[in-house]
Tab-separated table of C-alpha atoms in Angstrom:
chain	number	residue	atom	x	y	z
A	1	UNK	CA	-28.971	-7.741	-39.771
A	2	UNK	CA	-25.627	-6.580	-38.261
A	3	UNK	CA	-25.023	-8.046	-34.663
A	4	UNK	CA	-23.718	-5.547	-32.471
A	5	UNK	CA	-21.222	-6.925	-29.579
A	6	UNK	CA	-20.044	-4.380	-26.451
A	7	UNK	CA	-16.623	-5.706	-26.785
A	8	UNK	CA	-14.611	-4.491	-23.884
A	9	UNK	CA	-11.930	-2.022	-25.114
A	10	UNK	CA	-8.479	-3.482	-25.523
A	11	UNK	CA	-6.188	-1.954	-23.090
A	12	UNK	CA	-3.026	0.238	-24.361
A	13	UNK	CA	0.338	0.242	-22.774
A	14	UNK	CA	2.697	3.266	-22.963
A	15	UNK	CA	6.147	2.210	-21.690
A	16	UNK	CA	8.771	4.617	-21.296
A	17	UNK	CA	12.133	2.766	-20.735
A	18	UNK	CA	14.880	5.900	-19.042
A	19	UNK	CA	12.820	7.904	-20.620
A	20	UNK	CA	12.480	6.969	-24.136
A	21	UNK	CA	9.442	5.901	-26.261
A	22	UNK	CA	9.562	1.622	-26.293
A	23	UNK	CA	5.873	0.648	-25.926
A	24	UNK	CA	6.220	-0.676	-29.906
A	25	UNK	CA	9.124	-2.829	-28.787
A	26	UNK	CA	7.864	-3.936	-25.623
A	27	UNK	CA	4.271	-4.545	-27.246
A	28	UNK	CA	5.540	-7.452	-29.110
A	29	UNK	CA	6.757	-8.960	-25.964
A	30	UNK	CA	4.551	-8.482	-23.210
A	31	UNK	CA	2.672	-11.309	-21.490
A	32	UNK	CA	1.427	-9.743	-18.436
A	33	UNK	CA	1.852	-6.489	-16.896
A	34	UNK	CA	0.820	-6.365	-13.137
A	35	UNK	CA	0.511	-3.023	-10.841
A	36	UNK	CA	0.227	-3.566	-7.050
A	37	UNK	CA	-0.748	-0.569	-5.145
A	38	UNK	CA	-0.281	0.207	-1.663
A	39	UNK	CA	-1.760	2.654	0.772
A	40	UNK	CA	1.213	2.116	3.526
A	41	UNK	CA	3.882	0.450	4.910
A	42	UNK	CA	5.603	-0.451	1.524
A	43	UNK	CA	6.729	0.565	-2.107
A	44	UNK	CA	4.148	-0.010	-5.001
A	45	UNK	CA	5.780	-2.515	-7.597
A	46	UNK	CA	5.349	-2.820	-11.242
A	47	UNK	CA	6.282	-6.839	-12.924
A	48	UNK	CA	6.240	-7.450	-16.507
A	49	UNK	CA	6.613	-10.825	-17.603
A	50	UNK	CA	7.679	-10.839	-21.201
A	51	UNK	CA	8.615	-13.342	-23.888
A	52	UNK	CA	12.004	-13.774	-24.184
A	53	UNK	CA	12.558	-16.478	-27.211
A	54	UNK	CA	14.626	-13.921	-29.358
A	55	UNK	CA	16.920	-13.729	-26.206
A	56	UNK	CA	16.936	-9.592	-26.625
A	57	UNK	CA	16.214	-9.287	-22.807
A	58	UNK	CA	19.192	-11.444	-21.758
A	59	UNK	CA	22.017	-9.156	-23.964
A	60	UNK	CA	21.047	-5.866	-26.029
A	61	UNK	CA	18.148	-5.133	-24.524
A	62	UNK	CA	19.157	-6.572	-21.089
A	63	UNK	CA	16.838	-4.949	-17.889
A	64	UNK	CA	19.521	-3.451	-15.647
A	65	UNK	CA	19.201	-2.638	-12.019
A	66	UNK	CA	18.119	1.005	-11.460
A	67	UNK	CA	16.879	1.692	-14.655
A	68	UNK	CA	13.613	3.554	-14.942
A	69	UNK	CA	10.344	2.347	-16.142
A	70	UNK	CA	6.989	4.839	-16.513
A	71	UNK	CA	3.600	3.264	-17.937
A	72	UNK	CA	0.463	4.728	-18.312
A	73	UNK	CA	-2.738	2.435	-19.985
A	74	UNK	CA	-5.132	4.039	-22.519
A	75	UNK	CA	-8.453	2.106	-21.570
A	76	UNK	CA	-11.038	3.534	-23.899
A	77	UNK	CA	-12.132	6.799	-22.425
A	78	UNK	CA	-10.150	6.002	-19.349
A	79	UNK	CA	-6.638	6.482	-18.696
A	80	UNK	CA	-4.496	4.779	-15.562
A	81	UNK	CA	-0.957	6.266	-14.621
A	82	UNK	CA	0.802	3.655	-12.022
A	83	UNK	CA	4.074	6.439	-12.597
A	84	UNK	CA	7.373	5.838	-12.354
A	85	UNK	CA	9.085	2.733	-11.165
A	86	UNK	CA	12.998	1.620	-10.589
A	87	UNK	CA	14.076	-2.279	-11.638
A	88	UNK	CA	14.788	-3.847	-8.621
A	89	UNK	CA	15.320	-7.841	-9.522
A	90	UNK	CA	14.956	-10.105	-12.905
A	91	UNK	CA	14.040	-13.733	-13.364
A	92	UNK	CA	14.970	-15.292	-16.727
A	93	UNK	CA	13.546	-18.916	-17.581
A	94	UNK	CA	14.452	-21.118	-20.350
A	95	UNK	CA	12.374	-24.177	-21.311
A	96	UNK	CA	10.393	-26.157	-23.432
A	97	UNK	CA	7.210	-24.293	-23.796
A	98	UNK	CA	9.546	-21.285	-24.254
A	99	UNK	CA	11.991	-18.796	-22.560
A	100	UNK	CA	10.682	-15.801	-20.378
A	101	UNK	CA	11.992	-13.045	-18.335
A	102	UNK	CA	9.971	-11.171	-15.369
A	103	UNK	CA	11.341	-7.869	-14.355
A	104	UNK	CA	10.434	-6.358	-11.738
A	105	UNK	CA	10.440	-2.675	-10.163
A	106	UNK	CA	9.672	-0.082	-7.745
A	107	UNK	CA	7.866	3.032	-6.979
A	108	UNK	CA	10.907	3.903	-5.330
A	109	UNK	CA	14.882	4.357	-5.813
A	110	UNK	CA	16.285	1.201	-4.800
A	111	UNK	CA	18.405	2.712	-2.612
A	112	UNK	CA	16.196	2.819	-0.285
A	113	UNK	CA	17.218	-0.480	1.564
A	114	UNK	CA	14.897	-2.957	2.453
A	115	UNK	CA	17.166	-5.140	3.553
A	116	UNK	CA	19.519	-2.753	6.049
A	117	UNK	CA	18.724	-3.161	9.884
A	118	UNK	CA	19.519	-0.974	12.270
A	119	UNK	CA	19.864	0.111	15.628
A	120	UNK	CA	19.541	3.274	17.026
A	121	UNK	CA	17.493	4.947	19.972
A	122	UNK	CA	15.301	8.031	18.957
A	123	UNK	CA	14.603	10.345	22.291
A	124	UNK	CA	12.329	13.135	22.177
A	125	UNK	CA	11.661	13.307	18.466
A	126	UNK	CA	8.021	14.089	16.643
A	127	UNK	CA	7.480	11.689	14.085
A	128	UNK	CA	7.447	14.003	11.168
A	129	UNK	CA	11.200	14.985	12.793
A	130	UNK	CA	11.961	11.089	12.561
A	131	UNK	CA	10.506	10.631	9.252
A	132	UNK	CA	12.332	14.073	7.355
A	133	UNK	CA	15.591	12.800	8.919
A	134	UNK	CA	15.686	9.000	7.935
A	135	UNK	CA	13.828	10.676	4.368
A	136	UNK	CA	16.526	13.329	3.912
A	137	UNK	CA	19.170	10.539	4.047
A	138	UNK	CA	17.996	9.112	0.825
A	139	UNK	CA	16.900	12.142	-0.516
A	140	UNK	CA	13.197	12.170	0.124
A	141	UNK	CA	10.677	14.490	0.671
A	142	UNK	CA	8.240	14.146	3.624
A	143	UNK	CA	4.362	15.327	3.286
A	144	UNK	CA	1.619	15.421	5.744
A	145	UNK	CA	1.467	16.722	9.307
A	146	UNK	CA	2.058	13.783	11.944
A	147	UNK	CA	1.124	16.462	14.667
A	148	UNK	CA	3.662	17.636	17.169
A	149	UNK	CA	3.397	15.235	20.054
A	150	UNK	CA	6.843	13.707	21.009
A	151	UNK	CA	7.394	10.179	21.083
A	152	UNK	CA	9.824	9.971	24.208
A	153	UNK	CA	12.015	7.342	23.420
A	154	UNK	CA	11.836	4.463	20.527
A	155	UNK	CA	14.096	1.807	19.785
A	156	UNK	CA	14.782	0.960	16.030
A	157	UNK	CA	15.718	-2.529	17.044
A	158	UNK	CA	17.464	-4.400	14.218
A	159	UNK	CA	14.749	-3.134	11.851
A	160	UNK	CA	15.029	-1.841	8.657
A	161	UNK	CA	14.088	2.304	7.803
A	162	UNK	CA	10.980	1.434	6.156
A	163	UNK	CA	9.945	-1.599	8.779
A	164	UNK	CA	10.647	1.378	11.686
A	165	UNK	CA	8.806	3.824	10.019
A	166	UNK	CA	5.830	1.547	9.228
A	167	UNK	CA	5.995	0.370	12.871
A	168	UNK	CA	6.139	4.016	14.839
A	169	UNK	CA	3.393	5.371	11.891
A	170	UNK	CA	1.109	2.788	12.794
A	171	UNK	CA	1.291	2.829	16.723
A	172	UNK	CA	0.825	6.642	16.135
A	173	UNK	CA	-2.458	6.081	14.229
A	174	UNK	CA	-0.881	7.331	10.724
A	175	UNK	CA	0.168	5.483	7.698
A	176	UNK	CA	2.899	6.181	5.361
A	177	UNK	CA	3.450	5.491	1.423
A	178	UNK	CA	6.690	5.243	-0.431
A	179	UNK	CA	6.206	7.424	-4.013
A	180	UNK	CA	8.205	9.031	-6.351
A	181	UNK	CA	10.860	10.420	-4.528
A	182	UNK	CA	7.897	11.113	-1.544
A	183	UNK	CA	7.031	9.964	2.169
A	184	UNK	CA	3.907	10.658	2.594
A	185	UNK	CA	1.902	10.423	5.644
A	186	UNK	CA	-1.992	10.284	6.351
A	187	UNK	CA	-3.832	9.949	9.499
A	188	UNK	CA	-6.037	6.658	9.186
A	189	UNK	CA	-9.133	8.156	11.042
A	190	UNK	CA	-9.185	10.935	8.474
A	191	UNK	CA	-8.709	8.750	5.515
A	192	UNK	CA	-11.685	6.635	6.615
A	193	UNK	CA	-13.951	9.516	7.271
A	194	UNK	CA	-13.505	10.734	3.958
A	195	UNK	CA	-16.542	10.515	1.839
A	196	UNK	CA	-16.956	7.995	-0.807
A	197	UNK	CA	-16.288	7.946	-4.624
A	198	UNK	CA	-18.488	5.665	-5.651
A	199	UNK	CA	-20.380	2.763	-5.337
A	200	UNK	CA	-20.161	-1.295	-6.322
A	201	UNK	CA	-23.627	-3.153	-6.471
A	202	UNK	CA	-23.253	-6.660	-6.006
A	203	UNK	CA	-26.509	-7.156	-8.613
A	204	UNK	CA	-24.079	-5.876	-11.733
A	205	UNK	CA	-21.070	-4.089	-10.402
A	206	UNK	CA	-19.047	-7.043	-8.652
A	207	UNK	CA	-17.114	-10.381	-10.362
A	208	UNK	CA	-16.088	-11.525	-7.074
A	209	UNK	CA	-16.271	-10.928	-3.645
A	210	UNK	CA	-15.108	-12.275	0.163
A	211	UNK	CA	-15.459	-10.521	3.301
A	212	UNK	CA	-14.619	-12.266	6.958
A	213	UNK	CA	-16.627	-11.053	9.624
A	214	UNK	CA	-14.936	-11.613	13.300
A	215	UNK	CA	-15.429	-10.816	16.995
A	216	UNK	CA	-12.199	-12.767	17.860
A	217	UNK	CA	-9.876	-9.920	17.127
A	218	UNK	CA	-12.313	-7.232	18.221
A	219	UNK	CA	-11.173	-5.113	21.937
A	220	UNK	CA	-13.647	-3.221	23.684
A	221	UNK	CA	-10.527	-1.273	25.233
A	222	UNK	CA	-6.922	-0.665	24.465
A	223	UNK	CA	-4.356	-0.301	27.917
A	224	UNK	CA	-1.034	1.950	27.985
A	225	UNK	CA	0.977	2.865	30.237
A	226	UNK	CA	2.563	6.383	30.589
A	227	UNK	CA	4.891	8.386	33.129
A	228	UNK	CA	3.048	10.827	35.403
A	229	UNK	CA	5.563	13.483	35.504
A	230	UNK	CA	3.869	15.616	38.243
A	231	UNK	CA	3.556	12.117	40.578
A	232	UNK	CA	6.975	10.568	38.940
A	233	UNK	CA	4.981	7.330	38.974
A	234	UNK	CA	3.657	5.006	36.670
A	235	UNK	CA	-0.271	5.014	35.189
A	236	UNK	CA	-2.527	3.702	33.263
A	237	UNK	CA	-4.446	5.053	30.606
A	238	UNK	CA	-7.388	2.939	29.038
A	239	UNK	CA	-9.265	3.981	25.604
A	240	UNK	CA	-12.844	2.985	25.685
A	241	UNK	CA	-14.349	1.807	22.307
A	242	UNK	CA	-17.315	-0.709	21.918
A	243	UNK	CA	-18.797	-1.340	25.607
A	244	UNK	CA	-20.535	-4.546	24.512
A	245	UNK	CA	-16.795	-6.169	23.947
A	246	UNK	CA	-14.881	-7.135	26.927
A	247	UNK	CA	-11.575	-8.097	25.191
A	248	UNK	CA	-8.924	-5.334	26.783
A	249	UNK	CA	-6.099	-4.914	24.480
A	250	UNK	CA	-2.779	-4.222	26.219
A	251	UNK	CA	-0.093	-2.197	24.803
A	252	UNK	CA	3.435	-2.994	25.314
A	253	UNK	CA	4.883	0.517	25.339
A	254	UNK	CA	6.006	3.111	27.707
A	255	UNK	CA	4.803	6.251	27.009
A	256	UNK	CA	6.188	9.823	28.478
A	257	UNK	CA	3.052	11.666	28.784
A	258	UNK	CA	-0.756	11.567	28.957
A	259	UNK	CA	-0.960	12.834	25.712
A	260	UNK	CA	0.852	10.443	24.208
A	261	UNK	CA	-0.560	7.303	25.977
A	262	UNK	CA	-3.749	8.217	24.585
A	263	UNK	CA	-2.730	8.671	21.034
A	264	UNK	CA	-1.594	4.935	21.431
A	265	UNK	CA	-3.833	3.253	22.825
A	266	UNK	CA	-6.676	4.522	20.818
A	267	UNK	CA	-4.618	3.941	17.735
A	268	UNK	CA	-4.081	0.565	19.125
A	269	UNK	CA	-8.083	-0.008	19.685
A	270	UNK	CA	-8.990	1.104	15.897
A	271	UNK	CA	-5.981	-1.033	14.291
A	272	UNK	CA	-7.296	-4.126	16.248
A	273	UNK	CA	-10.630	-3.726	15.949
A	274	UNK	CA	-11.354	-5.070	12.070
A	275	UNK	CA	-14.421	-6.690	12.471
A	276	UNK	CA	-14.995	-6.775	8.506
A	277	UNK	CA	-12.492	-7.072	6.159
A	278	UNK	CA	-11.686	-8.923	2.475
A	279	UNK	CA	-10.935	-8.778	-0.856
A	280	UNK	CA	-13.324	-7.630	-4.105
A	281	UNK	CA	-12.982	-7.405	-7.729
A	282	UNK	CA	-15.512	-5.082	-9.608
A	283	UNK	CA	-16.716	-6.405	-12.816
A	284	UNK	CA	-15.406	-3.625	-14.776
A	285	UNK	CA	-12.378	-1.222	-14.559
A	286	UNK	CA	-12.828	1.882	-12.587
A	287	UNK	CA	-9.992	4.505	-12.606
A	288	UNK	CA	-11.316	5.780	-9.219
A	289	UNK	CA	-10.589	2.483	-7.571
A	290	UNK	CA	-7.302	2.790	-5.594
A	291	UNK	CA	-5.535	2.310	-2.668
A	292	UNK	CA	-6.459	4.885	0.214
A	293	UNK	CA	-9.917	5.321	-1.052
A	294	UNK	CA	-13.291	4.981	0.557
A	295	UNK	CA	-16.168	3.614	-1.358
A	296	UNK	CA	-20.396	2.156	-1.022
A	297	UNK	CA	-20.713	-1.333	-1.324
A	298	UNK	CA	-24.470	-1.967	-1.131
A	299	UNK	CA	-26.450	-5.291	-2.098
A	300	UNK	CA	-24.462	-7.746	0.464
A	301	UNK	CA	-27.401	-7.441	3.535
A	302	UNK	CA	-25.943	-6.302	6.660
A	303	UNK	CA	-22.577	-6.137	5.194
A	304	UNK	CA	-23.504	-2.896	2.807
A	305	UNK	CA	-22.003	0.182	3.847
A	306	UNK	CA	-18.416	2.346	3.265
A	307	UNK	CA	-15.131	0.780	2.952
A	308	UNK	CA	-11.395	1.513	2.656
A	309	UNK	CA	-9.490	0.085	-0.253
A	310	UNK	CA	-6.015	-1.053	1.693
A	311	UNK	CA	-4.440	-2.554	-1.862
A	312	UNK	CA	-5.217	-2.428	-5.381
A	313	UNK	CA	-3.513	-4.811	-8.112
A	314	UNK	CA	-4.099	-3.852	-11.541
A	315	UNK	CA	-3.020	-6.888	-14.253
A	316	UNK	CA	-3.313	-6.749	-17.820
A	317	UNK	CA	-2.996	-10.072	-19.656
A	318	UNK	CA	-4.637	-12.040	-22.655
A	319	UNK	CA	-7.417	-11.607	-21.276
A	320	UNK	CA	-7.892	-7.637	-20.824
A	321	UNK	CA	-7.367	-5.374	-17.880
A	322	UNK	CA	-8.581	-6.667	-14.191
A	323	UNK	CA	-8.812	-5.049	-11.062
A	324	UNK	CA	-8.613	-6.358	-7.586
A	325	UNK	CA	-8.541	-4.648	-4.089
A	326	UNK	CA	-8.256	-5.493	-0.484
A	327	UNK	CA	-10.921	-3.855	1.461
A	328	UNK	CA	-11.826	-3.058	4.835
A	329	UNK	CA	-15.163	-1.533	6.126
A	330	UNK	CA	-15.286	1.408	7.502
């Protein structure tokens, strides 16, 4: 009698190097792809480690700065799109055991530096009029609605664009991504509210899983000061979260109005107030797992419930196609 195996599909790799058809000759060469995902504060990168024994990659075929890489993976049924991502460094190795090269890329044009610090004051500017003009200087476009509250004055203190803009987003209780030619922006509160897409059963849905469970970092209220126009005096405004804490949370920043105090400092209390957080990897590839999505984790005891996928690394190797995320619950 025939013995039938469920042999995992084998994943399929369609490479387009500036635009032209090379998965056949990159096929032949690929070790390891790996995708890292991220729902803020930074680019998503693409690395391909590849076998380099011929010695194409270091002359004709050489993987030069700013040159474009799209991939897409066929697995069975399933297909994944990480997009479109710009070569931003190579590291060639030559040994015994063989000779390799790892390239690696970006979701984004590498002109937008990472490196650059700057200074500069910004005075009575929304944050969507912050982000379209820092965008528009390297060409990108900015989506979401940050609201129209003004910020009063900010420092960009030897900081880099994106290490401002990850800074002012997150004290403003939003969170930005960096994505084809995009800036886009998301309110956190929203994005957690949102319902779920599906769920991951530790009895067969789950290879691995760690969560850390802490008071220590936990505030029961978040401080700010603000300017009282009417008085021309100095106040306090306090956001209120879980009574049963007593840790207070003080913000170190000036704010110009009411208004804005409290979009600080309850920002402040929800982006200090992690009391569960960790890292999973389901058992099985799921196209719906992603950064900036919510999902049921049930199975785990008092730890079952929603949570927010902050990362997601997709890696394809010898051994098939793995997924792993960095979670938080909601």
């Amino acid at each position: 009698m025939e013995t039938i195996t469920n042999k995992p599909p084998k994943p399929v790799v369609t490479l387009l190097y500036n635009g032209k058809d090379a998965s056949k000759d990159f096929s032949k060469y690929l070790r390891c792809l790996t995708f890292n995902e991220f729902e803020d504060e930074q680019s998503d990168e693409l690395t391909l480690a590849l076998n380099n024994d011929d010695g194409y990659f270091s002359d004709l075929w050489y993987p030069n700065k700013g040159d474009k890489i799209t991939v897409s993976i066929q697995y069975g049924e399933d297909i994944f799109e990480p997009g479109t991502f710009t070569i931003d460094d190579n590291s060639f190795n030559w040994g015994l055991s063989g000779d390799t090269v790892e390239i690696k890329a970006l979701a984004t044009s590498t002109n937008f530096s990472v490196r650059t610090q700057k200074i500069k004051n910004w005075t009575g500017k929304t944050l969507n009029q912050i982000a379209n003009e820092i965008g528009k200087s390297y060409g990108f476009k900015v989506l979401g609605n940050t609201g129209s509250i003004k910020i009063g004055t900010i420092v960009q203190k030897n900081e880099s664009d994106i290490a401002f803009l990850k800074r002012v987003s997150k004290l403003y209780g939003y969170i930005f991504n960096i994505k084809d030619g995009l800036l886009t922006f998301s309110s956190l509160e929203e994005l957690e509210k949102g319902e779920s897409l599906f769920t991951l059963s530790k009895s067969s849905d789950i290879e691995d899983l760690s969560l850390n469970d802490t008071v220590t970092k936990i505030y029961g209220k978040a401080k700010v000061q603000y300017l009282d126009l009417k008085t021309k005096s100095i106040k306090t405004y306090t956001a209120v979260g879980n009574t049963e804490i007593t840790n207070v949370l003080t913000v170190y920043k000036r704010c110009s109005s009411l208004s804005e105090a409290k979009i600080v400092a309850q920002s402040a209390l929800k982006n200090s107030s992690r009391e569960v957080a960790g890292r999973i990897q389901p058992s099985k590839p799921n196209k719906l797992f992603m950064a900036g999505v919510n999902f049921d984790l049930v199975g785990i005891g008092k730890h079952e419930g929603k949570y927010h996928i902050k990362a997601h690394t997709l890696k394809i190797d010898e051994s098939g196609l793995k997924q792993e995320g960095e979670i938080v619950k909601c």
